[in-house]
Each structure stands twice: as structure tokens, then as C-alpha cells.
CSV table of C-alpha atoms in Angstrom, one decimal:
chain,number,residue,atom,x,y,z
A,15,UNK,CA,0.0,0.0,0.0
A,16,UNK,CA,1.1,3.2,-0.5
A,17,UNK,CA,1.4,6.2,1.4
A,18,UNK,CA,1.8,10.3,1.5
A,19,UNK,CA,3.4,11.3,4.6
A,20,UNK,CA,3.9,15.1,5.2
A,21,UNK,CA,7.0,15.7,7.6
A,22,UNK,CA,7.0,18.6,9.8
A,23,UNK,CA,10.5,18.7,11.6
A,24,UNK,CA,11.1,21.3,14.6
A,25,UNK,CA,14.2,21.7,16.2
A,26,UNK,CA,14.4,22.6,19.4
A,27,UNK,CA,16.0,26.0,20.6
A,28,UNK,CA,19.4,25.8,21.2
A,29,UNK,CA,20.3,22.6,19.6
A,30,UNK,CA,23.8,22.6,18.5
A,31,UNK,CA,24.4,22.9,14.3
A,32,UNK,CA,27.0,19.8,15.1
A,33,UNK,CA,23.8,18.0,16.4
A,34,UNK,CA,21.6,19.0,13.4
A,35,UNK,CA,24.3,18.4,10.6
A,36,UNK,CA,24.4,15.1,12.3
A,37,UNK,CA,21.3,13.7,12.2
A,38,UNK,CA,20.7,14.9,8.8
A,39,UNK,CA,23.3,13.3,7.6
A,40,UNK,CA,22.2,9.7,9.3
A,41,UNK,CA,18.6,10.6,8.2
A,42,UNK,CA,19.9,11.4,4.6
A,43,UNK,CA,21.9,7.8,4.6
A,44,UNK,CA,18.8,6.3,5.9
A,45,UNK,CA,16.0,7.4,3.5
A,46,UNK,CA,18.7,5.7,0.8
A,47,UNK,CA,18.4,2.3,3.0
A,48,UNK,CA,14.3,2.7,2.9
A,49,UNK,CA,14.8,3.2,-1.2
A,50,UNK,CA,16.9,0.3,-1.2
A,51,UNK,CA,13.7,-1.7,0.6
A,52,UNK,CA,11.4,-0.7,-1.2
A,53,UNK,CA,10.0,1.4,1.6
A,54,UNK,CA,10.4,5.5,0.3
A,55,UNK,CA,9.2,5.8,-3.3
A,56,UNK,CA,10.2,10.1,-3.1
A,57,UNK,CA,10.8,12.7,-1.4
A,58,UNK,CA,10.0,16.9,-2.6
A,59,UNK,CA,10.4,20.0,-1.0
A,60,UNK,CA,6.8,21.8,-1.4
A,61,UNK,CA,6.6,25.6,-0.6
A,62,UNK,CA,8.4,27.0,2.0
A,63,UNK,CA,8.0,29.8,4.6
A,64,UNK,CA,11.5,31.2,6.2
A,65,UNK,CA,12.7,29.0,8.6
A,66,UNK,CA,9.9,25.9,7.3
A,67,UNK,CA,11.2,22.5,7.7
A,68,UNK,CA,9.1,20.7,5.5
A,69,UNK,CA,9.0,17.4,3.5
A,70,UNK,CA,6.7,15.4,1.3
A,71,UNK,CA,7.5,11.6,0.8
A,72,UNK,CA,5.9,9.0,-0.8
A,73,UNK,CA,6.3,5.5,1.1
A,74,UNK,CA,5.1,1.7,0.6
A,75,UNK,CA,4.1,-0.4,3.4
A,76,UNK,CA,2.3,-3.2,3.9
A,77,UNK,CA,-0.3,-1.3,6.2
A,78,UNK,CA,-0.3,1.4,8.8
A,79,UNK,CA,1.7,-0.6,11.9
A,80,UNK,CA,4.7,-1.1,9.1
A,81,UNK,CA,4.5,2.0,7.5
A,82,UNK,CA,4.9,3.5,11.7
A,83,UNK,CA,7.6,1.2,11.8
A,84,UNK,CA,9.7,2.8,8.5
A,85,UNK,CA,8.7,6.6,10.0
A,86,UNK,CA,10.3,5.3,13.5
A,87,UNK,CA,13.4,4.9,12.1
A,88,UNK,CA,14.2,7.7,11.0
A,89,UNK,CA,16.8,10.1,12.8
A,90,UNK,CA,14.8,13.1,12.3
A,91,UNK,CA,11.6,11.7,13.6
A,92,UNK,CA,12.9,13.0,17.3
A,93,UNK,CA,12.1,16.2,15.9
A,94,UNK,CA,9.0,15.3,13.5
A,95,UNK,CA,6.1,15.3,13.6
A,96,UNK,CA,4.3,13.3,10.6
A,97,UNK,CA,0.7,13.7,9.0
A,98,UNK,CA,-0.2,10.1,6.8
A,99,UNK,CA,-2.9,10.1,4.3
A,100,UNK,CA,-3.4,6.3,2.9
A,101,UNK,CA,-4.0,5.8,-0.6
A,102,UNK,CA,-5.6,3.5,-2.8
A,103,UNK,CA,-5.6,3.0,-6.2
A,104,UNK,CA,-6.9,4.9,-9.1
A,105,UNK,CA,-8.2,3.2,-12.5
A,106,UNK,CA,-6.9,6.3,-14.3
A,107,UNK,CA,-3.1,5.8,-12.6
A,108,UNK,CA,-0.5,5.4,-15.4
A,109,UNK,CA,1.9,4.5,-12.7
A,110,UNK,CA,4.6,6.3,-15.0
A,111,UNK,CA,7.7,7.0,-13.5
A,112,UNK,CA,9.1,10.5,-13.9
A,113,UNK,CA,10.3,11.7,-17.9
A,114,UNK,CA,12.6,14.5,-16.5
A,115,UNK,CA,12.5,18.0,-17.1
A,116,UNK,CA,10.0,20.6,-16.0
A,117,UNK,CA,8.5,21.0,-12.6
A,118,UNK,CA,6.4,18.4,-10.5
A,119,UNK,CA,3.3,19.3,-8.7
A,120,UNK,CA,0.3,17.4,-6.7
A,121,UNK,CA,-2.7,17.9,-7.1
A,122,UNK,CA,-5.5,17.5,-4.6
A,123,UNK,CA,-9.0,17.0,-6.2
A,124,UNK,CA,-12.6,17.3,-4.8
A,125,UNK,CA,-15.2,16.3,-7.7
A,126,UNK,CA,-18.8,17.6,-6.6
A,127,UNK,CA,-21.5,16.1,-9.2
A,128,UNK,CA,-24.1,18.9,-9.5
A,129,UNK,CA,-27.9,17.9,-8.0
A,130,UNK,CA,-30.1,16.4,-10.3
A,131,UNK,CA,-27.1,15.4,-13.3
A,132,UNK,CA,-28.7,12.7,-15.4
A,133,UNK,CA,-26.2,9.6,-14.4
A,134,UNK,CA,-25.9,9.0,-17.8
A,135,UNK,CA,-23.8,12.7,-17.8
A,136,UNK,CA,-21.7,11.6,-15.7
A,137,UNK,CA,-21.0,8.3,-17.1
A,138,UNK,CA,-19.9,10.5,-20.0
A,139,UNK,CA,-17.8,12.7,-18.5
A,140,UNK,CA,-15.8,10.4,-16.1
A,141,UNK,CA,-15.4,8.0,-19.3
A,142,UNK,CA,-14.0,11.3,-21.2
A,143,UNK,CA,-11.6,12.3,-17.9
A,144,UNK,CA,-10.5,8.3,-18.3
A,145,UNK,CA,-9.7,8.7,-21.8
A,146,UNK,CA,-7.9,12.6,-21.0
A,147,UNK,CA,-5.8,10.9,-18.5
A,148,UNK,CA,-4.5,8.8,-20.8
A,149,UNK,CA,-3.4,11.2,-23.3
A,150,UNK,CA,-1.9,13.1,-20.9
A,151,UNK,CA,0.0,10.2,-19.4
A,152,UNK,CA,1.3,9.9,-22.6
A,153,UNK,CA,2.2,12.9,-23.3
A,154,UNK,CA,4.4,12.6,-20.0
A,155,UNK,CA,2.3,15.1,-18.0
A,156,UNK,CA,0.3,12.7,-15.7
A,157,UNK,CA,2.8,10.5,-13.8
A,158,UNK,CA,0.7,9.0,-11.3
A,159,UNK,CA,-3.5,9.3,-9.9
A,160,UNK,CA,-4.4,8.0,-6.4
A,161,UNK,CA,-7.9,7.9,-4.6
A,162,UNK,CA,-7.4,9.6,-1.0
A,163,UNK,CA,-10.2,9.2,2.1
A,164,UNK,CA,-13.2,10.8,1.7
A,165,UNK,CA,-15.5,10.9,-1.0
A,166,UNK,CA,-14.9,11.6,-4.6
A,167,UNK,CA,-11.0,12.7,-3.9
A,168,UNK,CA,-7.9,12.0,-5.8
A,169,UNK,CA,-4.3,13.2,-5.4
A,170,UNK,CA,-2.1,13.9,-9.0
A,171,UNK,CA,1.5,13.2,-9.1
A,172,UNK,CA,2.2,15.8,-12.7
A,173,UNK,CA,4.6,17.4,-14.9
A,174,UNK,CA,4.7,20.6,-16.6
A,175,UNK,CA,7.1,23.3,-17.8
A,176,UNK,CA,5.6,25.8,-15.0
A,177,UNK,CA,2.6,26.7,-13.2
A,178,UNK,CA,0.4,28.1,-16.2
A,179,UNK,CA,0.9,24.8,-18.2
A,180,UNK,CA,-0.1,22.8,-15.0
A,181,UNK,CA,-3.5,25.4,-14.6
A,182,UNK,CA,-4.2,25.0,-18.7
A,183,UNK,CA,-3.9,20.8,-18.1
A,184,UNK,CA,-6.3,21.3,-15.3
A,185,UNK,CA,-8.6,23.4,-17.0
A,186,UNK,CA,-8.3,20.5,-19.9
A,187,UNK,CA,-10.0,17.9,-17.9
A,188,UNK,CA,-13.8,17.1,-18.6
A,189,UNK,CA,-14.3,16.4,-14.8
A,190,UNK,CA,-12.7,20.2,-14.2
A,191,UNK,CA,-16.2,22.5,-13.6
A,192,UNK,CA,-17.2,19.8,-11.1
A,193,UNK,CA,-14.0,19.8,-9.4
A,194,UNK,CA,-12.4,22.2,-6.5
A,195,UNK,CA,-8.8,21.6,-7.3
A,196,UNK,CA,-5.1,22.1,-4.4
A,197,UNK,CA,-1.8,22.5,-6.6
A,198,UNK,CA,1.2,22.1,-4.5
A,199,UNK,CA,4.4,22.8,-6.7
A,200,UNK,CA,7.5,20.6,-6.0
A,201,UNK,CA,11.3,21.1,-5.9
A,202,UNK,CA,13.5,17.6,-5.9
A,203,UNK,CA,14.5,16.5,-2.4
A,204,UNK,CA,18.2,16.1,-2.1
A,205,UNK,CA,17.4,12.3,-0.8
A,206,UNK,CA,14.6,11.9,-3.3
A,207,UNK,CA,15.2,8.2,-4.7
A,208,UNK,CA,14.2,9.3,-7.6
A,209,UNK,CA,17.2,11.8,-7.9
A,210,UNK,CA,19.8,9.1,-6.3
A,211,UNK,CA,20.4,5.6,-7.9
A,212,UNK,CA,19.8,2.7,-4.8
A,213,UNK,CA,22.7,1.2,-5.4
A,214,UNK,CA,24.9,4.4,-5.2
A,215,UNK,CA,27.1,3.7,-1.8
């Protein structure tokens, strides 16, 4: 099962820059061990405020008690505090990995079907969105769809050259006027796995 976990570290006052280099350097060799096993899938950097500490990973566990297990060992967790939201699959996920170039986002969606929409409108329009999401998986923009708690919502992995291209693919989906829609842009984790080949030493 898989898993996005948003890491909120806060070190205490006073704590040496020894101490901090430290265990971000264990935490660092670490995350490569959990790549190694399977365990992290990524890591990004979303928006920051001045002296944020803030990460985004993606992990794989068999459930919740293994996935605690994986966040446990982590160095930084002494100072972390983590937020997990499970997710389940998607029948639109292309499960793609990554095509380089341009700028990752997620996306949160929230699809509210209008009262009274014939069902066989909506039958339409989420067979449409399937066949969008495949074109744009193609086209390397769609790189991977989840289904998060709660009704009718869906988390995006994407790809686009900036935030006006990620907007205009939005806009392009048939499913967008029923849809309330979070963009979180990305920057690449120094110990994204991604970024860092599992069997570098």
C-alpha cells in the first residue's frame, strides 16, 4: 500500500548545528536504506516559509503498523512530527515514473456532481476524464492518480514546464467544472530516490 506522509521537523532551541548536521546526515543515509527496501518511493520540498522544515515523501508499506515502523526509524523523527494520508488505487493511474524535465506538482482534487445530473452525464464525463488521463500520461504530464479518504477525492503526481501549463492541463479535464482543485508545486529532495540511484554507496 502506498502512502503520503507530510513531515513537519522542529528543532528545538538551542540545539547545536553539530547536532543537526548530524542527524541529517544519518537521516539522509537512511532514507537511501528505505529506497533500497522498497520502503520510500520520493521525497520533494513543497513551498516553504523562512525557517519551514518541511518534506513530502511517498512510502510503501504493507499497512499502517509497518509503514509507523519505517517513520520510527528515521533520525529526524525525534524532531518530527508526521501527517499520513493512505492511498488507494486509481483506475486512471498510469503509474509512470518520472520523464525529466520541468516542474512536478500534486494535485488534490474534490469532484462535486451537480444535483439532479442525469447519471448518464456523468457516465460520459468520467469516461472522457479516463480517456484525458491517458493522453496526458502519454504525453508525460500525468505521472501517477491516487484515490485519497473521503468521498470523490484524488491526489495527482504531474509534470509541466511551470505553473500556467499545470493550470491550462487542469482546465483541460472534462471532470474540471465539477472539481475544486489544491496545486502544490514541487522542488526535488536532495534524498529523493528518484534523484539518487539505490545502489549508489
Amino acid at each position: 500500500m502506498e502512502y503520503l506522509v507530510t513531515m513537519t521537523t522542529h528543532v528545538p532551541d538551542g540545539t547545536p548545528d553539530q547536532a543537526v548536521d548530524d542527524i541529517r546526515t544519518r537521516e539522509a543515509a537512511h532514507s537511501r536504506e528505505l529506497a533500497a527496501q522498497g520502503h520510500l518511493l520520493r521525497l520533494w520540498r513543497p513551498p516553504l516559509q523562512p525557517g519551514e522544515w518541511r518534506t513530502l515523501g511517498l512510502f510503501a508499506a504493507a499497512d499502517g503498523g509497518q509503514l509507523e515502523e519505517v517513520l520510527a526509524s528515521m533520525p529526524l523523527r525525534v524532531w518530527r512530527t508526521d501527517e499520513v494520508a493512505p492511498l488507494s488505487p486509481h483506475p486512471n493511474d498510469p503509474a509512470l515514473a518520472a520523464k525529466g524535465g520541468g516542474t512536478e506538482f500534486l494535485t488534490i482534487f474534490t469532484i462535486s456532481i451537480p444535483a439532479g445530473k442525469p447519471s448518464q452525464d456523468v457516465d460520459d464525463t468520467e469516461a472522457r476524464e479516463a480517456q484525458r488521463a491517458k493522453e496526458l500520461a502519454g504525453q508525460g504530464h500525468l505521472l501517477r492518480l491516487w484515490r485519497l479518504p473521503g468521498k470523490s477525492r484524488a491526489l495527482g503526481l504531474w509534470n509541466a514546464g511551470d505553473p500556467a501549463e499545470m493550470q491550462a492541463i487542469v482546465k483541460s479535464l472534462p471532470l474540471d467544472p465539477w472539481m475544486t482543485v489544491e496545486t502544490t508545486p514541487l522542488t526535488r529532495h536532495p534524498s529523493d530516490p528518484a534523484a539518487v540511484p539505490t545502489g549508489t554507496p
